[in-house]
């Protein structure tokens, strides 16, 4: 029992740290996300400041790739095929993110910051998950496409 409690407390601590980091960096701000998706074109053109979030994500991806290579160097990481719904799902996720200015983590941070519009974002996230489950059943998509 205490092992599970410790894991939950550790995950909670990491979640709080992520939330504080997102908030402190201003990444829960709709304007910041809008500048990323529009490449700063509506804010005077692309500049390093307008592309700060995009560059931050590029750095996070590079760091993640390095971490996976380091931690999984002995493991064979299989190549995953693009499945039915991958492209449309990715486009829907990106469109929702661009419209609301929040990914799921940022929506929770926005709630913590007292931004009540985040309730609409969370409703969209939950609605999208429900629509996906209905489509998965209707079109016989795999439940765990990331692990099979």
Short mmCIF file of N, CA and C in Angstrom, two decimals:
data_model
loop_
_atom_site.label_atom_id
_atom_site.label_comp_id
_atom_site.label_asym_id
_atom_site.label_seq_id
_atom_site.Cartn_x
_atom_site.Cartn_y
_atom_site.Cartn_z
N UNK A 1 0.83 -1.20 0.00
CA UNK A 1 0.00 0.00 0.00
C UNK A 1 0.87 1.26 0.00
N UNK A 2 1.88 1.29 0.84
CA UNK A 2 2.70 2.49 0.93
C UNK A 2 3.49 2.72 -0.36
N UNK A 3 3.83 1.64 -1.09
CA UNK A 3 4.52 1.80 -2.38
C UNK A 3 3.67 2.54 -3.38
N UNK A 4 2.36 2.21 -3.41
CA UNK A 4 1.44 2.91 -4.31
C UNK A 4 1.26 4.35 -3.88
N UNK A 5 1.16 4.57 -2.58
CA UNK A 5 1.00 5.93 -2.08
C UNK A 5 2.21 6.78 -2.44
N UNK A 6 3.39 6.21 -2.29
CA UNK A 6 4.61 6.93 -2.64
C UNK A 6 4.66 7.29 -4.11
N UNK A 7 4.25 6.35 -4.97
CA UNK A 7 4.22 6.62 -6.41
C UNK A 7 3.22 7.72 -6.72
N UNK A 8 2.05 7.68 -6.08
CA UNK A 8 1.03 8.70 -6.33
C UNK A 8 1.51 10.07 -5.84
N UNK A 9 2.17 10.10 -4.69
CA UNK A 9 2.70 11.37 -4.19
C UNK A 9 3.78 11.91 -5.11
N UNK A 10 4.64 11.03 -5.61
CA UNK A 10 5.69 11.47 -6.54
C UNK A 10 5.07 12.01 -7.83
N UNK A 11 4.07 11.30 -8.37
CA UNK A 11 3.41 11.78 -9.59
C UNK A 11 2.71 13.12 -9.34
N UNK A 12 2.08 13.25 -8.17
CA UNK A 12 1.45 14.52 -7.82
C UNK A 12 2.45 15.65 -7.73
N UNK A 13 3.61 15.36 -7.13
CA UNK A 13 4.66 16.38 -7.02
C UNK A 13 5.17 16.80 -8.39
N UNK A 14 5.38 15.81 -9.28
CA UNK A 14 5.82 16.14 -10.63
C UNK A 14 4.74 16.93 -11.38
N UNK A 15 3.48 16.58 -11.18
CA UNK A 15 2.38 17.32 -11.80
C UNK A 15 2.32 18.76 -11.33
N UNK A 16 2.49 18.96 -10.02
CA UNK A 16 2.52 20.31 -9.48
C UNK A 16 3.71 21.10 -10.03
N UNK A 17 4.86 20.45 -10.10
CA UNK A 17 6.04 21.11 -10.64
C UNK A 17 5.81 21.51 -12.10
N UNK A 18 5.20 20.62 -12.87
CA UNK A 18 4.87 20.94 -14.26
C UNK A 18 3.92 22.12 -14.33
N UNK A 19 2.89 22.10 -13.50
CA UNK A 19 1.93 23.19 -13.49
C UNK A 19 2.55 24.53 -13.13
N UNK A 20 3.39 24.54 -12.10
CA UNK A 20 4.07 25.78 -11.72
C UNK A 20 5.00 26.26 -12.84
N UNK A 21 5.67 25.32 -13.51
CA UNK A 21 6.57 25.69 -14.60
C UNK A 21 5.80 26.28 -15.77
N UNK A 22 4.69 25.63 -16.14
CA UNK A 22 3.86 26.14 -17.24
C UNK A 22 3.36 27.54 -16.92
N UNK A 23 2.90 27.74 -15.70
CA UNK A 23 2.37 29.04 -15.30
C UNK A 23 3.48 30.09 -15.25
N UNK A 24 4.60 29.76 -14.62
CA UNK A 24 5.68 30.73 -14.47
C UNK A 24 6.27 31.14 -15.82
N UNK A 25 6.28 30.21 -16.77
CA UNK A 25 6.83 30.53 -18.10
C UNK A 25 5.83 31.26 -18.98
N UNK A 26 4.59 31.40 -18.51
CA UNK A 26 3.57 32.08 -19.29
C UNK A 26 2.95 31.23 -20.38
N UNK A 27 3.16 29.91 -20.28
CA UNK A 27 2.68 29.02 -21.34
C UNK A 27 1.20 28.69 -21.23
N UNK A 28 0.54 29.22 -20.21
CA UNK A 28 -0.91 29.04 -20.10
C UNK A 28 -1.65 30.26 -20.63
N UNK A 29 -0.91 31.18 -21.22
CA UNK A 29 -1.48 32.40 -21.76
C UNK A 29 -1.93 32.18 -23.21
N UNK A 30 -3.20 32.50 -23.50
CA UNK A 30 -3.74 32.29 -24.84
C UNK A 30 -2.92 33.04 -25.88
N UNK A 31 -2.51 34.25 -25.58
CA UNK A 31 -1.75 35.05 -26.54
C UNK A 31 -0.42 34.40 -26.90
N UNK A 32 0.23 33.81 -25.91
CA UNK A 32 1.51 33.12 -26.15
C UNK A 32 1.32 31.94 -27.10
N UNK A 33 0.28 31.15 -26.86
CA UNK A 33 0.01 29.99 -27.71
C UNK A 33 -0.41 30.45 -29.11
N UNK A 34 -1.20 31.51 -29.19
CA UNK A 34 -1.62 32.05 -30.48
C UNK A 34 -0.40 32.49 -31.30
N UNK A 35 0.56 33.16 -30.64
CA UNK A 35 1.78 33.58 -31.35
C UNK A 35 2.55 32.36 -31.86
N UNK A 36 2.52 31.26 -31.11
CA UNK A 36 3.22 30.06 -31.56
C UNK A 36 2.55 29.51 -32.83
N UNK A 37 1.23 29.35 -32.79
CA UNK A 37 0.54 28.76 -33.93
C UNK A 37 0.50 29.67 -35.14
N UNK A 38 0.53 30.99 -34.93
CA UNK A 38 0.51 31.92 -36.06
C UNK A 38 1.93 32.34 -36.46
N UNK A 39 2.93 31.77 -35.82
CA UNK A 39 4.34 32.08 -36.07
C UNK A 39 4.63 33.56 -35.90
N UNK A 40 3.81 34.22 -35.08
CA UNK A 40 4.02 35.64 -34.81
C UNK A 40 3.60 36.56 -35.94
N UNK A 41 2.96 36.03 -36.98
CA UNK A 41 2.60 36.84 -38.15
C UNK A 41 1.65 37.98 -37.81
N UNK A 42 0.84 37.83 -36.75
CA UNK A 42 -0.11 38.87 -36.37
C UNK A 42 0.46 39.75 -35.27
N UNK A 43 1.72 39.53 -34.92
CA UNK A 43 2.36 40.31 -33.86
C UNK A 43 3.67 40.93 -34.37
N UNK A 44 3.68 41.32 -35.62
CA UNK A 44 4.85 41.97 -36.18
C UNK A 44 5.80 41.05 -36.91
N UNK A 45 5.42 39.82 -37.11
CA UNK A 45 6.27 38.88 -37.83
C UNK A 45 7.04 37.96 -36.91
N UNK A 46 7.59 36.90 -37.49
CA UNK A 46 8.32 35.93 -36.67
C UNK A 46 9.58 36.54 -36.06
N UNK A 47 9.66 36.52 -34.76
CA UNK A 47 10.86 36.92 -34.04
C UNK A 47 11.16 35.84 -33.01
N UNK A 48 12.32 35.87 -32.44
CA UNK A 48 12.65 34.88 -31.41
C UNK A 48 11.66 34.98 -30.25
N UNK A 49 11.25 36.21 -29.91
CA UNK A 49 10.29 36.38 -28.82
C UNK A 49 8.93 35.79 -29.18
N UNK A 50 8.47 36.01 -30.42
CA UNK A 50 7.18 35.47 -30.84
C UNK A 50 7.22 33.95 -30.98
N UNK A 51 8.39 33.42 -31.25
CA UNK A 51 8.52 31.97 -31.45
C UNK A 51 9.06 31.26 -30.21
N UNK A 52 9.07 31.95 -29.07
CA UNK A 52 9.61 31.40 -27.83
C UNK A 52 9.00 30.05 -27.47
N UNK A 53 7.69 29.94 -27.55
CA UNK A 53 7.02 28.69 -27.21
C UNK A 53 7.37 27.59 -28.20
N UNK A 54 7.36 27.91 -29.49
CA UNK A 54 7.70 26.93 -30.52
C UNK A 54 9.14 26.44 -30.33
N UNK A 55 10.05 27.36 -30.06
CA UNK A 55 11.44 26.97 -29.82
C UNK A 55 11.57 26.15 -28.54
N UNK A 56 10.77 26.49 -27.54
CA UNK A 56 10.75 25.70 -26.30
C UNK A 56 10.31 24.27 -26.55
N UNK A 57 9.27 24.10 -27.37
CA UNK A 57 8.81 22.75 -27.70
C UNK A 57 9.85 21.99 -28.51
N UNK A 58 10.50 22.67 -29.44
CA UNK A 58 11.55 22.01 -30.22
C UNK A 58 12.67 21.53 -29.29
N UNK A 59 13.03 22.36 -28.31
CA UNK A 59 14.04 21.95 -27.34
C UNK A 59 13.57 20.77 -26.50
N UNK A 60 12.30 20.77 -26.11
CA UNK A 60 11.75 19.66 -25.32
C UNK A 60 11.76 18.36 -26.12
N UNK A 61 11.43 18.44 -27.40
CA UNK A 61 11.46 17.25 -28.25
C UNK A 61 12.88 16.73 -28.38
N UNK A 62 13.83 17.63 -28.59
CA UNK A 62 15.23 17.21 -28.71
C UNK A 62 15.72 16.57 -27.40
N UNK A 63 15.35 17.16 -26.27
CA UNK A 63 15.74 16.61 -24.98
C UNK A 63 15.09 15.24 -24.75
N UNK A 64 13.83 15.11 -25.15
CA UNK A 64 13.14 13.82 -25.01
C UNK A 64 13.78 12.75 -25.87
N UNK A 65 14.14 13.11 -27.11
CA UNK A 65 14.81 12.15 -27.98
C UNK A 65 16.13 11.69 -27.38
N UNK A 66 16.88 12.64 -26.85
CA UNK A 66 18.15 12.28 -26.22
C UNK A 66 17.92 11.38 -25.01
N UNK A 67 16.91 11.68 -24.22
CA UNK A 67 16.59 10.86 -23.05
C UNK A 67 16.18 9.46 -23.44
N UNK A 68 15.32 9.33 -24.47
CA UNK A 68 14.92 8.01 -24.93
C UNK A 68 16.12 7.22 -25.44
N UNK A 69 16.99 7.88 -26.18
CA UNK A 69 18.18 7.20 -26.69
C UNK A 69 19.07 6.73 -25.53
N UNK A 70 19.21 7.54 -24.52
CA UNK A 70 20.05 7.20 -23.38
C UNK A 70 19.43 6.09 -22.54
N UNK A 71 18.15 6.23 -22.23
CA UNK A 71 17.49 5.28 -21.33
C UNK A 71 17.08 3.98 -22.00
N UNK A 72 16.87 4.02 -23.30
CA UNK A 72 16.39 2.82 -24.00
C UNK A 72 17.41 2.32 -25.01
N UNK A 73 18.67 2.60 -24.78
CA UNK A 73 19.68 2.24 -25.78
C UNK A 73 19.80 0.73 -25.96
N UNK A 74 19.44 -0.05 -24.96
CA UNK A 74 19.50 -1.51 -25.10
C UNK A 74 18.18 -2.09 -25.60
N UNK A 75 17.13 -1.31 -25.51
CA UNK A 75 15.82 -1.79 -25.92
C UNK A 75 15.57 -1.46 -27.39
N UNK A 76 14.83 -2.31 -28.03
CA UNK A 76 14.42 -2.07 -29.40
C UNK A 76 13.07 -1.36 -29.36
N UNK A 77 13.03 -0.10 -29.77
CA UNK A 77 11.78 0.64 -29.80
C UNK A 77 11.16 0.44 -31.17
N UNK A 78 10.02 -0.25 -31.22
CA UNK A 78 9.43 -0.55 -32.52
C UNK A 78 8.85 0.69 -33.19
N UNK A 79 8.91 0.70 -34.50
CA UNK A 79 8.31 1.76 -35.28
C UNK A 79 6.80 1.51 -35.30
N UNK A 80 6.03 2.54 -35.01
CA UNK A 80 4.58 2.42 -34.98
C UNK A 80 4.00 2.93 -36.28
N UNK A 81 3.10 2.17 -36.88
CA UNK A 81 2.48 2.63 -38.13
C UNK A 81 1.47 3.75 -37.85
N UNK A 82 1.28 4.59 -38.85
CA UNK A 82 0.21 5.58 -38.76
C UNK A 82 -1.08 4.84 -39.01
N UNK A 83 -2.00 4.95 -38.09
CA UNK A 83 -3.26 4.21 -38.16
C UNK A 83 -4.40 5.11 -38.63
N UNK A 84 -5.50 4.48 -38.95
CA UNK A 84 -6.70 5.22 -39.31
C UNK A 84 -7.05 6.13 -38.15
N UNK A 85 -7.25 7.38 -38.43
CA UNK A 85 -7.62 8.33 -37.39
C UNK A 85 -6.45 9.10 -36.82
N UNK A 86 -5.21 8.68 -37.11
CA UNK A 86 -4.06 9.38 -36.54
C UNK A 86 -4.00 10.82 -37.05
N UNK A 87 -4.10 10.99 -38.35
CA UNK A 87 -3.99 12.33 -38.94
C UNK A 87 -5.17 13.20 -38.54
N UNK A 88 -6.38 12.66 -38.66
CA UNK A 88 -7.55 13.48 -38.29
C UNK A 88 -7.54 13.79 -36.80
N UNK A 89 -7.10 12.85 -35.98
CA UNK A 89 -7.01 13.10 -34.54
C UNK A 89 -5.98 14.15 -34.21
N UNK A 90 -4.83 14.09 -34.88
CA UNK A 90 -3.78 15.07 -34.65
C UNK A 90 -4.25 16.47 -35.09
N UNK A 91 -4.95 16.55 -36.21
CA UNK A 91 -5.46 17.83 -36.68
C UNK A 91 -6.52 18.39 -35.72
N UNK A 92 -7.39 17.52 -35.22
CA UNK A 92 -8.41 17.97 -34.26
C UNK A 92 -7.76 18.45 -32.97
N UNK A 93 -6.75 17.72 -32.48
CA UNK A 93 -6.04 18.12 -31.27
C UNK A 93 -5.36 19.47 -31.48
N UNK A 94 -4.67 19.63 -32.59
CA UNK A 94 -3.98 20.89 -32.87
C UNK A 94 -4.94 22.05 -33.03
N UNK A 95 -6.06 21.80 -33.71
CA UNK A 95 -7.06 22.86 -33.89
C UNK A 95 -7.65 23.27 -32.55
N UNK A 96 -7.96 22.29 -31.72
CA UNK A 96 -8.49 22.61 -30.39
C UNK A 96 -7.49 23.39 -29.56
N UNK A 97 -6.23 23.00 -29.66
CA UNK A 97 -5.17 23.69 -28.92
C UNK A 97 -5.02 25.13 -29.40
N UNK A 98 -5.06 25.31 -30.74
CA UNK A 98 -4.90 26.65 -31.30
C UNK A 98 -6.09 27.54 -30.93
N UNK A 99 -7.28 27.00 -30.93
CA UNK A 99 -8.49 27.79 -30.64
C UNK A 99 -8.54 28.17 -29.16
N UNK A 100 -8.29 27.19 -28.29
CA UNK A 100 -8.43 27.43 -26.86
C UNK A 100 -7.17 27.98 -26.21
N UNK A 101 -6.03 27.78 -26.86
CA UNK A 101 -4.77 28.22 -26.28
C UNK A 101 -4.29 27.32 -25.17
N UNK A 102 -4.75 26.07 -25.18
CA UNK A 102 -4.37 25.18 -24.08
C UNK A 102 -4.37 23.73 -24.51
N UNK A 103 -3.30 23.05 -24.14
CA UNK A 103 -3.29 21.59 -24.21
C UNK A 103 -3.92 21.13 -22.89
N UNK A 104 -4.14 19.83 -22.70
CA UNK A 104 -4.77 19.38 -21.45
C UNK A 104 -4.04 19.87 -20.19
N UNK A 105 -2.73 19.81 -20.16
CA UNK A 105 -2.01 20.26 -18.96
C UNK A 105 -2.20 21.75 -18.73
N UNK A 106 -2.12 22.54 -19.80
CA UNK A 106 -2.29 23.99 -19.65
C UNK A 106 -3.71 24.35 -19.23
N UNK A 107 -4.71 23.58 -19.66
CA UNK A 107 -6.09 23.84 -19.24
C UNK A 107 -6.22 23.67 -17.72
N UNK A 108 -5.57 22.66 -17.18
CA UNK A 108 -5.61 22.48 -15.72
C UNK A 108 -4.87 23.60 -15.01
N UNK A 109 -3.77 24.06 -15.60
CA UNK A 109 -3.03 25.19 -15.04
C UNK A 109 -3.91 26.44 -15.08
N UNK A 110 -4.62 26.64 -16.19
CA UNK A 110 -5.50 27.80 -16.30
C UNK A 110 -6.58 27.77 -15.23
N UNK A 111 -7.11 26.59 -14.94
CA UNK A 111 -8.08 26.48 -13.85
C UNK A 111 -7.46 26.90 -12.53
N UNK A 112 -6.24 26.42 -12.28
CA UNK A 112 -5.54 26.80 -11.06
C UNK A 112 -5.25 28.28 -10.98
N UNK A 113 -5.12 28.93 -12.12
CA UNK A 113 -4.90 30.38 -12.17
C UNK A 113 -6.21 31.16 -12.07
N UNK A 114 -7.33 30.44 -12.04
CA UNK A 114 -8.63 31.10 -11.92
C UNK A 114 -9.23 31.54 -13.24
N UNK A 115 -8.73 31.03 -14.36
CA UNK A 115 -9.28 31.37 -15.67
C UNK A 115 -10.46 30.43 -15.94
N UNK A 116 -11.66 30.95 -15.75
CA UNK A 116 -12.85 30.12 -15.85
C UNK A 116 -13.13 29.61 -17.26
N UNK A 117 -12.59 30.27 -18.28
CA UNK A 117 -12.77 29.80 -19.66
C UNK A 117 -12.16 28.41 -19.83
N UNK A 118 -11.26 28.01 -18.93
CA UNK A 118 -10.66 26.68 -19.01
C UNK A 118 -11.71 25.58 -18.85
N UNK A 119 -12.84 25.89 -18.20
CA UNK A 119 -13.91 24.89 -18.10
C UNK A 119 -14.42 24.52 -19.49
N UNK A 120 -14.52 25.50 -20.39
CA UNK A 120 -14.96 25.22 -21.76
C UNK A 120 -13.92 24.35 -22.47
N UNK A 121 -12.64 24.63 -22.24
CA UNK A 121 -11.57 23.83 -22.83
C UNK A 121 -11.65 22.39 -22.33
N UNK A 122 -11.82 22.23 -21.02
CA UNK A 122 -11.92 20.88 -20.45
C UNK A 122 -13.16 20.15 -20.98
N UNK A 123 -14.25 20.88 -21.17
CA UNK A 123 -15.45 20.26 -21.75
C UNK A 123 -15.15 19.78 -23.16
N UNK A 124 -14.40 20.57 -23.93
CA UNK A 124 -14.01 20.16 -25.28
C UNK A 124 -13.09 18.95 -25.26
N UNK A 125 -12.17 18.91 -24.30
CA UNK A 125 -11.26 17.75 -24.18
C UNK A 125 -12.05 16.49 -23.87
N UNK A 126 -12.94 16.59 -22.89
CA UNK A 126 -13.75 15.42 -22.51
C UNK A 126 -14.70 15.03 -23.65
N UNK A 127 -15.28 16.03 -24.32
CA UNK A 127 -16.15 15.74 -25.46
C UNK A 127 -15.39 15.07 -26.59
N UNK A 128 -14.18 15.54 -26.86
CA UNK A 128 -13.35 14.93 -27.90
C UNK A 128 -12.98 13.50 -27.55
N UNK A 129 -12.68 13.25 -26.29
CA UNK A 129 -12.37 11.88 -25.86
C UNK A 129 -13.58 10.98 -26.04
N UNK A 130 -14.77 11.51 -25.75
CA UNK A 130 -16.00 10.73 -25.91
C UNK A 130 -16.25 10.43 -27.40
N UNK A 131 -16.09 11.46 -28.26
CA UNK A 131 -16.26 11.26 -29.70
C UNK A 131 -15.26 10.24 -30.22
N UNK A 132 -14.02 10.31 -29.75
CA UNK A 132 -13.01 9.34 -30.17
C UNK A 132 -13.42 7.93 -29.78
N UNK A 133 -13.93 7.76 -28.57
CA UNK A 133 -14.34 6.42 -28.13
C UNK A 133 -15.48 5.90 -29.00
N UNK A 134 -16.41 6.77 -29.36
CA UNK A 134 -17.52 6.34 -30.23
C UNK A 134 -17.00 5.95 -31.61
N UNK A 135 -16.08 6.75 -32.16
CA UNK A 135 -15.49 6.45 -33.47
C UNK A 135 -14.67 5.17 -33.40
N UNK A 136 -13.94 5.00 -32.29
CA UNK A 136 -13.13 3.78 -32.13
C UNK A 136 -13.99 2.54 -32.18
N UNK A 137 -15.11 2.59 -31.50
CA UNK A 137 -16.03 1.43 -31.51
C UNK A 137 -16.66 1.25 -32.89
N UNK A 138 -17.07 2.35 -33.50
CA UNK A 138 -17.77 2.28 -34.80
C UNK A 138 -16.85 1.76 -35.89
N UNK A 139 -15.59 2.22 -35.91
CA UNK A 139 -14.66 1.85 -36.97
C UNK A 139 -13.67 0.76 -36.57
N UNK A 140 -13.87 0.20 -35.38
CA UNK A 140 -13.06 -0.92 -34.88
C UNK A 140 -11.58 -0.56 -34.79
N UNK A 141 -11.31 0.65 -34.30
CA UNK A 141 -9.93 1.05 -34.08
C UNK A 141 -9.43 0.38 -32.81
N UNK A 142 -8.14 0.18 -32.75
CA UNK A 142 -7.54 -0.40 -31.56
C UNK A 142 -7.68 0.56 -30.39
N UNK A 143 -7.90 0.03 -29.21
CA UNK A 143 -8.02 0.87 -28.02
C UNK A 143 -6.69 1.51 -27.64
N UNK A 144 -5.62 0.73 -27.74
CA UNK A 144 -4.31 1.20 -27.30
C UNK A 144 -3.36 1.26 -28.48
N UNK A 145 -3.61 2.15 -29.42
CA UNK A 145 -2.81 2.19 -30.63
C UNK A 145 -1.36 2.57 -30.36
N UNK A 146 -1.06 3.13 -29.21
CA UNK A 146 0.33 3.49 -28.91
C UNK A 146 1.14 2.29 -28.41
N UNK A 147 0.47 1.23 -28.00
CA UNK A 147 1.21 0.12 -27.40
C UNK A 147 1.04 -1.20 -28.16
N UNK A 148 0.27 -1.22 -29.21
CA UNK A 148 0.11 -2.50 -29.94
C UNK A 148 0.66 -2.41 -31.34
#
